[in-house]
Short mmCIF file of C-alpha atoms in Angstrom, two decimals:
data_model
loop_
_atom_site.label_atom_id
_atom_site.label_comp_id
_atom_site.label_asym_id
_atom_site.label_seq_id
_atom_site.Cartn_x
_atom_site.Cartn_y
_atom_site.Cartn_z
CA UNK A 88 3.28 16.92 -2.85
CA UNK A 89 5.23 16.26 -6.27
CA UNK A 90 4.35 12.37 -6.02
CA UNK A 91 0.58 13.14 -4.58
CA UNK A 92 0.12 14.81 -8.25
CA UNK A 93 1.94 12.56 -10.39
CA UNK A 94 0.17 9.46 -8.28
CA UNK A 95 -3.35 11.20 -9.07
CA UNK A 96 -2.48 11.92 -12.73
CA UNK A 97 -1.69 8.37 -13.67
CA UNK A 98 -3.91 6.64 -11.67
CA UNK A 99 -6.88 8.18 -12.70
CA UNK A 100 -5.81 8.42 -16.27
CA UNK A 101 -5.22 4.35 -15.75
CA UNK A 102 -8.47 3.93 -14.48
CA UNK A 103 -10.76 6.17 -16.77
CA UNK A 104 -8.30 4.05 -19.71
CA UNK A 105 -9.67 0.13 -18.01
CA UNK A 106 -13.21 1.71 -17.51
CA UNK A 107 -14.16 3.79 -20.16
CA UNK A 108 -12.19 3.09 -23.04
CA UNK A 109 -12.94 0.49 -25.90
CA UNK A 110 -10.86 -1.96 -23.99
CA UNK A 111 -11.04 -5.90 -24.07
CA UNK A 112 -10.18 -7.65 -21.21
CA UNK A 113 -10.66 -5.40 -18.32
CA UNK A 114 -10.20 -7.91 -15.58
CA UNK A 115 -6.56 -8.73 -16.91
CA UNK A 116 -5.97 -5.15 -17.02
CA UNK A 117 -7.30 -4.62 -13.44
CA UNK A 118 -4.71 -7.10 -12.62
CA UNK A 119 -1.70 -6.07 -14.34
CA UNK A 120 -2.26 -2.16 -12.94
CA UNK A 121 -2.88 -3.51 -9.67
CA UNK A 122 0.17 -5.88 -9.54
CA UNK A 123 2.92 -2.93 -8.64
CA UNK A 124 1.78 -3.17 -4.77
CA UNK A 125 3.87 -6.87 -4.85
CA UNK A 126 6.90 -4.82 -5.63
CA UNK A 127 8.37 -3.08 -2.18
CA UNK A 128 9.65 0.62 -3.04
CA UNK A 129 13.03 0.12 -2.01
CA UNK A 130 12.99 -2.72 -4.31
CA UNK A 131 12.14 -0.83 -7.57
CA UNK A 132 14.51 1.57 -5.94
CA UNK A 133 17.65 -0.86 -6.55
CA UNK A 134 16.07 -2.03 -10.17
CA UNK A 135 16.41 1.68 -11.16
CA UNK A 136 20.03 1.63 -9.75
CA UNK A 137 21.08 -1.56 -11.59
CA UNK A 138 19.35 0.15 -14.77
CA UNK A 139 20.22 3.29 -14.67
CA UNK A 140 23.21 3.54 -12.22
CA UNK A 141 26.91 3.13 -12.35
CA UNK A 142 28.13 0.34 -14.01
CA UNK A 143 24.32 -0.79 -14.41
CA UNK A 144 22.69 -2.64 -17.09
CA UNK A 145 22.24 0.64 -19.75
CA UNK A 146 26.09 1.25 -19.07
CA UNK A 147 26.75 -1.94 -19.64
CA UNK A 148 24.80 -2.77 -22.76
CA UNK A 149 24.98 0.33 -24.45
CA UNK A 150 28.30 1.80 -23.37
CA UNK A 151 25.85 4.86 -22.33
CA UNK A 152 25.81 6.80 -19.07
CA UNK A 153 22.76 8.36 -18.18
CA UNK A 154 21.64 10.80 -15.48
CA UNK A 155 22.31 9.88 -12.27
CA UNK A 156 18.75 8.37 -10.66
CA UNK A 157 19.95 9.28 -7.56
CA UNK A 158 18.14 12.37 -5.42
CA UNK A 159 14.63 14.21 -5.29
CA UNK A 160 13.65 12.79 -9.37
CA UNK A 161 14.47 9.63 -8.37
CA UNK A 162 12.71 8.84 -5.44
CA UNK A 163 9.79 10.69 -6.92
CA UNK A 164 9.56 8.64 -9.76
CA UNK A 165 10.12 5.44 -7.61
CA UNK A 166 7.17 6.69 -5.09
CA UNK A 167 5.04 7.18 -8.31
CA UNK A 168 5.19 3.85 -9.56
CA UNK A 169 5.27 1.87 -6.21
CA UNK A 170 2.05 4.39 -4.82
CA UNK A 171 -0.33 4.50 -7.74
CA UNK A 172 -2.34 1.56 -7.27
CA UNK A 173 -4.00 3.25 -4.60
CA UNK A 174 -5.53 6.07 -6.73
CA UNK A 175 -6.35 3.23 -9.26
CA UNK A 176 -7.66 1.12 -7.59
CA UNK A 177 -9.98 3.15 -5.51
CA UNK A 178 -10.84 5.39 -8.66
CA UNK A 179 -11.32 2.28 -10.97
CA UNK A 180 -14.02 0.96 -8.11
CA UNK A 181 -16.07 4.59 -8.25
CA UNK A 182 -16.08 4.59 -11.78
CA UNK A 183 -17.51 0.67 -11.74
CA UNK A 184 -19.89 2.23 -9.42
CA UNK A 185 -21.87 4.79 -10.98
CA UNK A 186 -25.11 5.26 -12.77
CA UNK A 187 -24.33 5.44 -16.69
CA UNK A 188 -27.54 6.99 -17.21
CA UNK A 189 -26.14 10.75 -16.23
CA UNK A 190 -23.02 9.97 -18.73
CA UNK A 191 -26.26 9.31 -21.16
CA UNK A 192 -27.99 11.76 -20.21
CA UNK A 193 -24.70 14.32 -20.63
CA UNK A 194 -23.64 12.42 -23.83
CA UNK A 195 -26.98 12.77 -25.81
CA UNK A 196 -27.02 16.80 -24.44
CA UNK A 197 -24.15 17.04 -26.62
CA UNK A 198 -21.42 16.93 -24.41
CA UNK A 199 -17.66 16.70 -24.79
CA UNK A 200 -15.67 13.80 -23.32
CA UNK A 201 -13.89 16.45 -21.37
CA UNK A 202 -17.00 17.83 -20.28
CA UNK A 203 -18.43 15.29 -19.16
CA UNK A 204 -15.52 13.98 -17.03
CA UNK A 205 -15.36 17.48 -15.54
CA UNK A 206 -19.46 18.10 -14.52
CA UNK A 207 -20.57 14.26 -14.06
CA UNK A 208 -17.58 12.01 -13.62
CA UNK A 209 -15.01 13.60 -11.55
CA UNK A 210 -17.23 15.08 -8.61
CA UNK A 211 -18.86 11.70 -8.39
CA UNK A 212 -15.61 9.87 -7.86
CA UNK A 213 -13.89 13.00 -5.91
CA UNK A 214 -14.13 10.96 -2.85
CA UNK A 215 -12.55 8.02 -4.01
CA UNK A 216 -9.23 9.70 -5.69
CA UNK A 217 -8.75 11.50 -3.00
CA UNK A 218 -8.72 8.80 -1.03
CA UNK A 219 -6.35 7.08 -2.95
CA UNK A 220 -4.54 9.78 -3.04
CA UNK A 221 -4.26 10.81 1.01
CA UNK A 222 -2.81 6.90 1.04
CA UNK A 223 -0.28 7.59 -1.36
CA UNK A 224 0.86 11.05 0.31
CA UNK A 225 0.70 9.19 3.93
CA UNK A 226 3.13 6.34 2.35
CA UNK A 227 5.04 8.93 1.12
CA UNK A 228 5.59 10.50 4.02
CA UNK A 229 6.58 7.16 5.87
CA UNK A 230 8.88 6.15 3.48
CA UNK A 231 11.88 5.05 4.62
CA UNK A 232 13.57 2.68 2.11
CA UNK A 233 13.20 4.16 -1.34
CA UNK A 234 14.38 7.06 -0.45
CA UNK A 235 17.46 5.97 1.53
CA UNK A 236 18.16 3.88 -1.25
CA UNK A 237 18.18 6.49 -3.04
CA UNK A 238 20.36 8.63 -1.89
CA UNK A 239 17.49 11.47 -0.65
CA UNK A 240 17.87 12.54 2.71
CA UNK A 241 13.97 12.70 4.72
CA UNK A 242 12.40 13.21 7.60
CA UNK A 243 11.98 9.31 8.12
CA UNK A 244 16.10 8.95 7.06
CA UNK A 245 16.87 11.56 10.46
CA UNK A 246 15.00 9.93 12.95
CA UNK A 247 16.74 6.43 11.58
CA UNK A 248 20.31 7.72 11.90
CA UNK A 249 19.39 9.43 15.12
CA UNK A 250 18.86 6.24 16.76
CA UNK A 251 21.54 4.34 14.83
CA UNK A 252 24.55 6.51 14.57
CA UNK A 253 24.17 8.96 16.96
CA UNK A 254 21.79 7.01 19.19
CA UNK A 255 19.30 10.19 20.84
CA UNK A 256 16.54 8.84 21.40
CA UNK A 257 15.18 12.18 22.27
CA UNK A 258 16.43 13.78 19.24
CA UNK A 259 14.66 11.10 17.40
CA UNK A 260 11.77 11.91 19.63
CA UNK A 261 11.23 15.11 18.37
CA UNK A 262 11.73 14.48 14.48
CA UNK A 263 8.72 11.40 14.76
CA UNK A 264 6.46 14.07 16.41
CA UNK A 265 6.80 16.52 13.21
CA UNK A 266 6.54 13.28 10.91
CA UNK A 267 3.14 12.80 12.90
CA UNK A 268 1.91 15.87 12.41
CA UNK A 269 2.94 16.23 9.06
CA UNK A 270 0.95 13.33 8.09
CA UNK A 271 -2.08 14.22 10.83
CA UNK A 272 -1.80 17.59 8.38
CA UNK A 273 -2.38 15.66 5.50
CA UNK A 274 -5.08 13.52 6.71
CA UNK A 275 -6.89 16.69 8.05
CA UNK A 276 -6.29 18.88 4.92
CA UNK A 277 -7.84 15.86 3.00
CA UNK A 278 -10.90 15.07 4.65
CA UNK A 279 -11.59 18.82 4.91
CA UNK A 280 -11.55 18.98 1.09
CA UNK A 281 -13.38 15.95 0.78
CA UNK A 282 -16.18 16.49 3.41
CA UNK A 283 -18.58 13.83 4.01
CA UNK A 284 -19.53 13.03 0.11
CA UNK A 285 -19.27 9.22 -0.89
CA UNK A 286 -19.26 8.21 -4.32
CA UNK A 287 -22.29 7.69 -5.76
CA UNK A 288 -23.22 3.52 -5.75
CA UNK A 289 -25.37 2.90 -8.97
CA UNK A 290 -27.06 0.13 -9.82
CA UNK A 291 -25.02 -2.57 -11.20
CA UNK A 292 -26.22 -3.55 -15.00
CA UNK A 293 -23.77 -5.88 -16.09
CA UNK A 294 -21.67 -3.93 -18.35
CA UNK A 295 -23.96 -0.85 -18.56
CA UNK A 296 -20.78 2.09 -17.65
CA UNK A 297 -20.45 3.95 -20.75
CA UNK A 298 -17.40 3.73 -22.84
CA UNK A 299 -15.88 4.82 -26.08
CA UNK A 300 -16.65 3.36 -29.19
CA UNK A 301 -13.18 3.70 -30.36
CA UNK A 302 -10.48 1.58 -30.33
CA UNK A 303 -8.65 0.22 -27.52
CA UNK A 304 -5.32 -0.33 -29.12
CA UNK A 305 -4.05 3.72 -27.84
CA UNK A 306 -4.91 2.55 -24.41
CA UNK A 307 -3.51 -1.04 -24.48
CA UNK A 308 -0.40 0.39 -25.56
CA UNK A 309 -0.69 3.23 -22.62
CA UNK A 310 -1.64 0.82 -19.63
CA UNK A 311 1.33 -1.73 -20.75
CA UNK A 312 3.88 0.61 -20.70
CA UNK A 313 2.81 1.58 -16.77
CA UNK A 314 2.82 -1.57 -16.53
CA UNK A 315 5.92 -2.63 -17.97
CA UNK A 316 8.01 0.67 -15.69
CA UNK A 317 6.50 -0.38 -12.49
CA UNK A 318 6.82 -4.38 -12.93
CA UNK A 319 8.74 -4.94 -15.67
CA UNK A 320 11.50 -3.00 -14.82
CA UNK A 321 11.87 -5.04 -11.57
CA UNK A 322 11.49 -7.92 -12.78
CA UNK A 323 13.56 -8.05 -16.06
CA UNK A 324 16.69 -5.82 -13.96
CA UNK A 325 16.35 -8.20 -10.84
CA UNK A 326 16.52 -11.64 -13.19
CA UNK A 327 19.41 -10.03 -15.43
CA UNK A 328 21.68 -9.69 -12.09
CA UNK A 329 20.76 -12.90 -11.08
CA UNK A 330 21.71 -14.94 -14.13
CA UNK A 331 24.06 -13.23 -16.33
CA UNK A 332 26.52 -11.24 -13.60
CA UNK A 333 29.45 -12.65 -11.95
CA UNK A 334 29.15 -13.68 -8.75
CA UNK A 335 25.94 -12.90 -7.90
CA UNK A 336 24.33 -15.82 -6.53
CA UNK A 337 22.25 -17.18 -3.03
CA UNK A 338 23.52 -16.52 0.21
CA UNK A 339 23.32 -18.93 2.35
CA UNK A 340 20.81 -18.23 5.17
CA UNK A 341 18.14 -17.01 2.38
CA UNK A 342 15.65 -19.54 2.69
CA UNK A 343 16.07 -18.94 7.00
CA UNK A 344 15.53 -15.23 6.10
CA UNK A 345 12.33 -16.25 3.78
CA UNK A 346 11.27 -18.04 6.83
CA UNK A 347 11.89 -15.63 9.29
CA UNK A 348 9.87 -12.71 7.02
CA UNK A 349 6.94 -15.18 6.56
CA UNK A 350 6.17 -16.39 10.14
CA UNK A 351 6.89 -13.02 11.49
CA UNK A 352 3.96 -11.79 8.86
CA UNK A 353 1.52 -14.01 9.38
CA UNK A 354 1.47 -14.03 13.29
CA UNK A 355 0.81 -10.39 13.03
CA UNK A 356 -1.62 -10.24 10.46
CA UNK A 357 -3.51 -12.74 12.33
CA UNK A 358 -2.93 -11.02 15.98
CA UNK A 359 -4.06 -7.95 14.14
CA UNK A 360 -7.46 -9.17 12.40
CA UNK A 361 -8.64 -11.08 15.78
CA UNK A 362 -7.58 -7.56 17.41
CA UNK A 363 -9.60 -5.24 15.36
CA UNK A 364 -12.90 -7.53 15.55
CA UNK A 365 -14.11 -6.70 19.17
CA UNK A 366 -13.72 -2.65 18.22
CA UNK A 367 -15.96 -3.24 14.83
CA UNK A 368 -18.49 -5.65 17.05
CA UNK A 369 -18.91 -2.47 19.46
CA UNK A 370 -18.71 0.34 16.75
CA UNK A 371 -21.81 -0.92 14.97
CA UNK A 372 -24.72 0.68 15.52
CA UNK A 373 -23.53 3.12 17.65
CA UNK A 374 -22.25 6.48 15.63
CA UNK A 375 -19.97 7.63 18.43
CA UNK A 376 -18.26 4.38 19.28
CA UNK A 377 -17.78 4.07 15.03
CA UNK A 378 -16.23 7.74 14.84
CA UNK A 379 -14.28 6.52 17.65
CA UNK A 380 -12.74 3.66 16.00
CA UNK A 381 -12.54 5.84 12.69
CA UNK A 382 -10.28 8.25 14.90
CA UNK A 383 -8.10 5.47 15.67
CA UNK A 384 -7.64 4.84 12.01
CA UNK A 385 -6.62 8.20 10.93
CA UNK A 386 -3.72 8.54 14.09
CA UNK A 387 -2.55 5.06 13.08
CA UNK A 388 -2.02 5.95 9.43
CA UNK A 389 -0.52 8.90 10.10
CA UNK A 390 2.37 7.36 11.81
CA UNK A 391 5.15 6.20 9.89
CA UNK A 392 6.89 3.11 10.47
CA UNK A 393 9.95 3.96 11.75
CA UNK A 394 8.02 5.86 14.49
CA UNK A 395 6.28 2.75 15.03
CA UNK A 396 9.44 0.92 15.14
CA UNK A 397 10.88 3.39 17.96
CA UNK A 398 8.00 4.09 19.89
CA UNK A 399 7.66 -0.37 19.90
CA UNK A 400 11.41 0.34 21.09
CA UNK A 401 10.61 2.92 24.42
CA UNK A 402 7.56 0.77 25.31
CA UNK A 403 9.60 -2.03 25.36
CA UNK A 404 12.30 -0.88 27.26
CA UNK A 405 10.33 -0.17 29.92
CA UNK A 406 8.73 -3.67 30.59
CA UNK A 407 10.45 -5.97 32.63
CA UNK A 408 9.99 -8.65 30.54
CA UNK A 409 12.79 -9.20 28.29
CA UNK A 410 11.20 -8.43 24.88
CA UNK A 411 13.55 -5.65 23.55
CA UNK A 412 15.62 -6.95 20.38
CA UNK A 413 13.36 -10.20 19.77
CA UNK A 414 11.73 -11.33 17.39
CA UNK A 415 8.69 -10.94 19.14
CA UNK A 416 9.54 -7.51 19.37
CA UNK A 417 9.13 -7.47 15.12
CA UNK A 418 5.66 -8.79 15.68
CA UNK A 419 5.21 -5.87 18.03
CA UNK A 420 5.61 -3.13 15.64
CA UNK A 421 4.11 -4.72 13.15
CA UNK A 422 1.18 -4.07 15.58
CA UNK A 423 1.55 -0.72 15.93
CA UNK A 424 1.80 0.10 12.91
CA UNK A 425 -0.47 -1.87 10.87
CA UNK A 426 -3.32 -2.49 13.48
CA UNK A 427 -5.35 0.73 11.44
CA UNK A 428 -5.69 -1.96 8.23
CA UNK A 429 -7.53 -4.49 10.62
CA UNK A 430 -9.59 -2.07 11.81
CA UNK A 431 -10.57 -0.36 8.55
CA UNK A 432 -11.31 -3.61 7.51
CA UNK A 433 -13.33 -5.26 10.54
CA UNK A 434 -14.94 -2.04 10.55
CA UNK A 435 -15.88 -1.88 6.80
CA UNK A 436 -17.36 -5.20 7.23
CA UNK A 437 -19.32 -5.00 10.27
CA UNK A 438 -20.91 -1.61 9.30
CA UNK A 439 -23.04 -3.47 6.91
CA UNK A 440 -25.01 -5.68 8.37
CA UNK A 441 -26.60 -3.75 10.92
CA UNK A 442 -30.34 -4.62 10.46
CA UNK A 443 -29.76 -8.11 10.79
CA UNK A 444 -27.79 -7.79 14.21
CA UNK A 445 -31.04 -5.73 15.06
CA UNK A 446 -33.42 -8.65 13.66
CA UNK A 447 -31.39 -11.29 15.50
CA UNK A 448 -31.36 -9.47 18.98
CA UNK A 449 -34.88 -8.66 18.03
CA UNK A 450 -35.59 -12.56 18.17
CA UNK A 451 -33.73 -13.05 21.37
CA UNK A 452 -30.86 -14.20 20.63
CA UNK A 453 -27.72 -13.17 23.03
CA UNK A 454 -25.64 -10.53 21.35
CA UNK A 455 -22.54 -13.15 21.69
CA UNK A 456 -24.70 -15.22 19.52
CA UNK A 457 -25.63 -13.01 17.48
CA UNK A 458 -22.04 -11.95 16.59
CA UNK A 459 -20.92 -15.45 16.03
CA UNK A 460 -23.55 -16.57 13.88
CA UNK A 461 -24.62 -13.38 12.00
CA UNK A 462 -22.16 -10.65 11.86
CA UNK A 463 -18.87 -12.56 11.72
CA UNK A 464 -19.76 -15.21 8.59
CA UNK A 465 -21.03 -11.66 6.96
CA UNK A 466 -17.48 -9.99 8.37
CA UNK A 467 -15.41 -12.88 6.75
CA UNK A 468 -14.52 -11.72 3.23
CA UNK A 469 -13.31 -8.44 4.73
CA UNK A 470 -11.19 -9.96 7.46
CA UNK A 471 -10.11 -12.43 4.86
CA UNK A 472 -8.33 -9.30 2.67
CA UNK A 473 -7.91 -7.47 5.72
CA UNK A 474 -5.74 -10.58 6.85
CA UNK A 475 -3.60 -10.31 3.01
CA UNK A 476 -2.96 -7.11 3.35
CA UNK A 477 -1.33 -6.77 6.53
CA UNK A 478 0.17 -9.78 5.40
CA UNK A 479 1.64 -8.35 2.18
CA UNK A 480 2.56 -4.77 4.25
CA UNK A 481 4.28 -6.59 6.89
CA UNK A 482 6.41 -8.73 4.51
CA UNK A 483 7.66 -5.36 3.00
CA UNK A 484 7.86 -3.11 5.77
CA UNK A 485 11.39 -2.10 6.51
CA UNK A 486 12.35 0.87 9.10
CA UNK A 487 10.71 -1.11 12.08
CA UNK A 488 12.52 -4.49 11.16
CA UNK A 489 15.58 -3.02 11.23
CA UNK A 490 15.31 -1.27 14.82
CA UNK A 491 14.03 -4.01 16.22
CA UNK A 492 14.90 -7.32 14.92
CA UNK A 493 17.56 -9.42 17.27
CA UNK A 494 21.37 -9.89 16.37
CA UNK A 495 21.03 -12.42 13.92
CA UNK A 496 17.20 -12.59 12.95
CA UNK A 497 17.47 -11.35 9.33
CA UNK A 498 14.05 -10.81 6.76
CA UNK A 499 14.53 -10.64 3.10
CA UNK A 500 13.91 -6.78 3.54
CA UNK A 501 16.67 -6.22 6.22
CA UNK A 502 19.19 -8.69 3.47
CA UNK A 503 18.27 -6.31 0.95
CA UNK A 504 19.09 -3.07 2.96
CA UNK A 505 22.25 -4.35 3.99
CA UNK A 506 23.35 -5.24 0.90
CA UNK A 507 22.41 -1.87 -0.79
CA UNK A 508 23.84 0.26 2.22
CA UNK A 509 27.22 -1.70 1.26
CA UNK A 510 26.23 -0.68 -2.76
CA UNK A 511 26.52 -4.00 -3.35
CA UNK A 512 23.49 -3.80 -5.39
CA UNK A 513 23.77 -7.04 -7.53
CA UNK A 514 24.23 -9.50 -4.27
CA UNK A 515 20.44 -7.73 -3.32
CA UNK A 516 18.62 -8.55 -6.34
CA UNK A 517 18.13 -12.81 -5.11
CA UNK A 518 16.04 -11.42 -2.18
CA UNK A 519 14.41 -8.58 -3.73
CA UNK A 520 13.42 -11.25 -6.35
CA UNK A 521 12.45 -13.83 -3.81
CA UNK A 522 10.33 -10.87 -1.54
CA UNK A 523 8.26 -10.05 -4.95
CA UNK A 524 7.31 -13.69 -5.75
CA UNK A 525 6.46 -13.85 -1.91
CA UNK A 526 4.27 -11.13 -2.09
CA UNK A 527 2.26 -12.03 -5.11
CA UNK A 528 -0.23 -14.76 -3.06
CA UNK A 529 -1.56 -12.26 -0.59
CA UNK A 530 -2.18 -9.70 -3.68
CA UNK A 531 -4.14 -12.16 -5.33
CA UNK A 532 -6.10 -13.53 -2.39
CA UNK A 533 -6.52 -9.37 -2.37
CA UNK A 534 -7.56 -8.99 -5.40
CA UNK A 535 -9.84 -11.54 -5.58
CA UNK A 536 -11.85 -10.21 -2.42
CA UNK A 537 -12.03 -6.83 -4.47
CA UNK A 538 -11.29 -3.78 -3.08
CA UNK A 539 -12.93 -4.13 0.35
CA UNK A 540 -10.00 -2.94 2.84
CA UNK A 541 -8.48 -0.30 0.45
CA UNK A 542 -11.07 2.29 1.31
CA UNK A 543 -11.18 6.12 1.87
CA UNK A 544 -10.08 5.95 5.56
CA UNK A 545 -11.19 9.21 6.27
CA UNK A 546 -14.63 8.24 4.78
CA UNK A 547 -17.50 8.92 7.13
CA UNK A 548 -20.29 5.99 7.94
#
């Protein structure tokens, strides 16, 4: 709940700052606010440490000791700064969206900025925060790394120790079925609030949104200091350890554990696109098979990922192929957990072109054909950022890589939670360092697709 507000606060203050402010350069700005996602939670976790921990970098350099970031603060503030890029994003989109002629119409009635954001804006992009917003609270919920690296004992922290130290399964069990629920609460509560209202989509007039005449100076300086806490800080703490402390230097086995986090992504993400077509294919046109596939969205991003990770675990057990503790077994989970991305985005794109399915079939063309040469080209840019994000989610993803991976088969995540479990903090800033750069393709390719795949996934069609 405490990150949910602070996520909505500063991601819709970011977004009303790009969008409606007297600001130059919105597309870099768009960038640089969007640009957190490349940096894992648990990695901004360990920046903070090597900042603002013992013997960190402030200690260091200023012979000052300040509070410990360790505990409920801590991980908040880490969750913030890692999570609001989803309200941003999503609220920046709705606000690109919308008819400037009611903002005229309210401006020229006399209407105070405050006013206006209250009676026109807000209700219009309601949808959209909250959306942003139920994402934040469900990775929130699911976080596993951050938090442990932190010091803050969860939910998602039990069920791992339950099947590491004390190894009951069924005690772990029943901990992932009240981490389900809490986040099938959440998902409910949301789209209950919500309802069935969309944003409204106004006609595009180049760069007709209304904005301040002021200057944009105030909310340059606002956006790069966000901007600065949730990348800088990384960044700058990461590359300090690196080059000026003792010691700290690459392991050998990093590039294998590169490797190992790269493959592992990309077979999945690509498993998990072809996967999700054949549902979208059969959801369109057909409201009950779409609210079907919808409903398999919402339970899949309710469950965290070290659920994922175990349930992967019993399932596997129980086949008689030898699968358990493989690498293939990675892939697996990565399945499980991510498979409701693909689907939101096959499904997002093959909602659209309905009438032109209809018009092929109309001209008697098989529905095979039809799919291949109509709705697919028209489903590609979706699948295409569908594909970078799971990419970019699986690359981070932690709690299921650790339960699963073989004796051996190391990512750059597992590397880094090994080396902070051991608080040797400074010999895991080369792979959080490497991870980041990793992870800053598959943003772009995202970015440059626009926000197609990070939708309201409780939105109705």
């Amino acid at each position: 709940m405490l990150v949910t507000i602070f996520v909505v606060v500063l991601g819709v203050s970011s977004a009303l700052l790009v969008e409606r402010s007297g600001l130059r350069h919105k597309s870099f700005w768009r960038i640089l606010m969007s640009l957190p996602l490349v940096v894992p939670p648990y990695v901004l976790a360990l920046s903070v440490i090597l900042v603002a921990g013992p013997r960190g970098l402030a200690e260091q350099a200023f012979s000052a000791t300040l509070p410990s970031p360790f505990g409920l603060w801590g991980s908040a503030f880490v969750l913030t700064m890692a999570t609001y890029p989803y309200v941003f994003l999503l609220t920046s989109a709705a606000l690109r969206s919308l008819d400037p002629s009611r903002e005229e119409a309210a401006k020229v009635s006399g209407r105070t900025a405050l006013s206006r954001f209250l009676l026109v804006i807000f209700p219009a992009i309601k949808p959209a925060v909250a959306g942003g917003a139920l994402l934040a609270a469900l990775y929130c919920i699911s976080d596993f790394g951050a938090v442990a690296v932190m010091r803050y004992n969860t939910l998602t922290v039990a069920v791992y120790e339950q099947i590491t130290a004390r190894y009951d399964r069924a005690g772990a069990a029943v901990l992932s079925l009240v981490l389900i629920a809490l986040g099938a609460t959440v998902t409910l509560t949301q789209s209950r609030l919500v309802g069935d209202r969309h944003a409204e989509e106004g006609v595009r007039r180049g760069d007709a949104n209304v904005q301040s005449r002021g200057s944009g100076f105030p909310a340059a300086g606002g956006l790069a200091f966000v901007g600065l806490v949730a990348l800088g800080l990384p960044l700058f703490s990461l590359a300090w350890w690196i080059f000026t402390q003792p010691g700290v230097r690459v392991e050998d086995g990093t590039g294998r554990f590169a490797l190992n986090a790269v493959v592992t992504s990309a077979i999945a993400a690509t498993i998990i696109v072809l996967v999700a077509i054949p549902p979208a294919l059969m959801a369109e046109g057909s409201r009950l098979r779409r609210l079907m596939v919808r409903g398999m969205i919402l339970i899949g991003y309710s469950v965290p990922g070290v659920v994922a990770g175990l349930a992967t675990a019993m399932i596997l057990l129980q086949l008689p192929l030898p699968l358990y503790a493989t690498a293939g077994a990675v892939v697996a989970a990565y399945l499980v957990r991510f498979l409701p991305q693909g689907l939101l985005a096959a499904e997002a794109g093959g909602g659209a072109p309905g009438p032109l399915t209809e018009a092929g079939l109309t001209l008697g063309r098989r529905p095979l054909a039809v799919a291949a040469r109509v709705t697919l080209p028209l489903m590609r840019p979706h699948l295409i950022a569908g594909w970078a994000l799971i990419f970019l989610s699986c690359l981070k993803e932690l709690p299921a890589t650790l339960l699963l991976r073989p004796p051996g088969f190391e990512t750059l995540a597992t590397r880094i939670w090994v080396h902070s479990s051991q608080g040797s903090f400074g010999r895991a800033a080369v792979p959080a360092l490497i991870l980041i750069l990793l992870a800053a393709p598959p943003l772009a390719l995202l970015l440059r697709r626009g926000n197609i795949v990070l939708g309201n996934p409780t939105k109705s069609s």
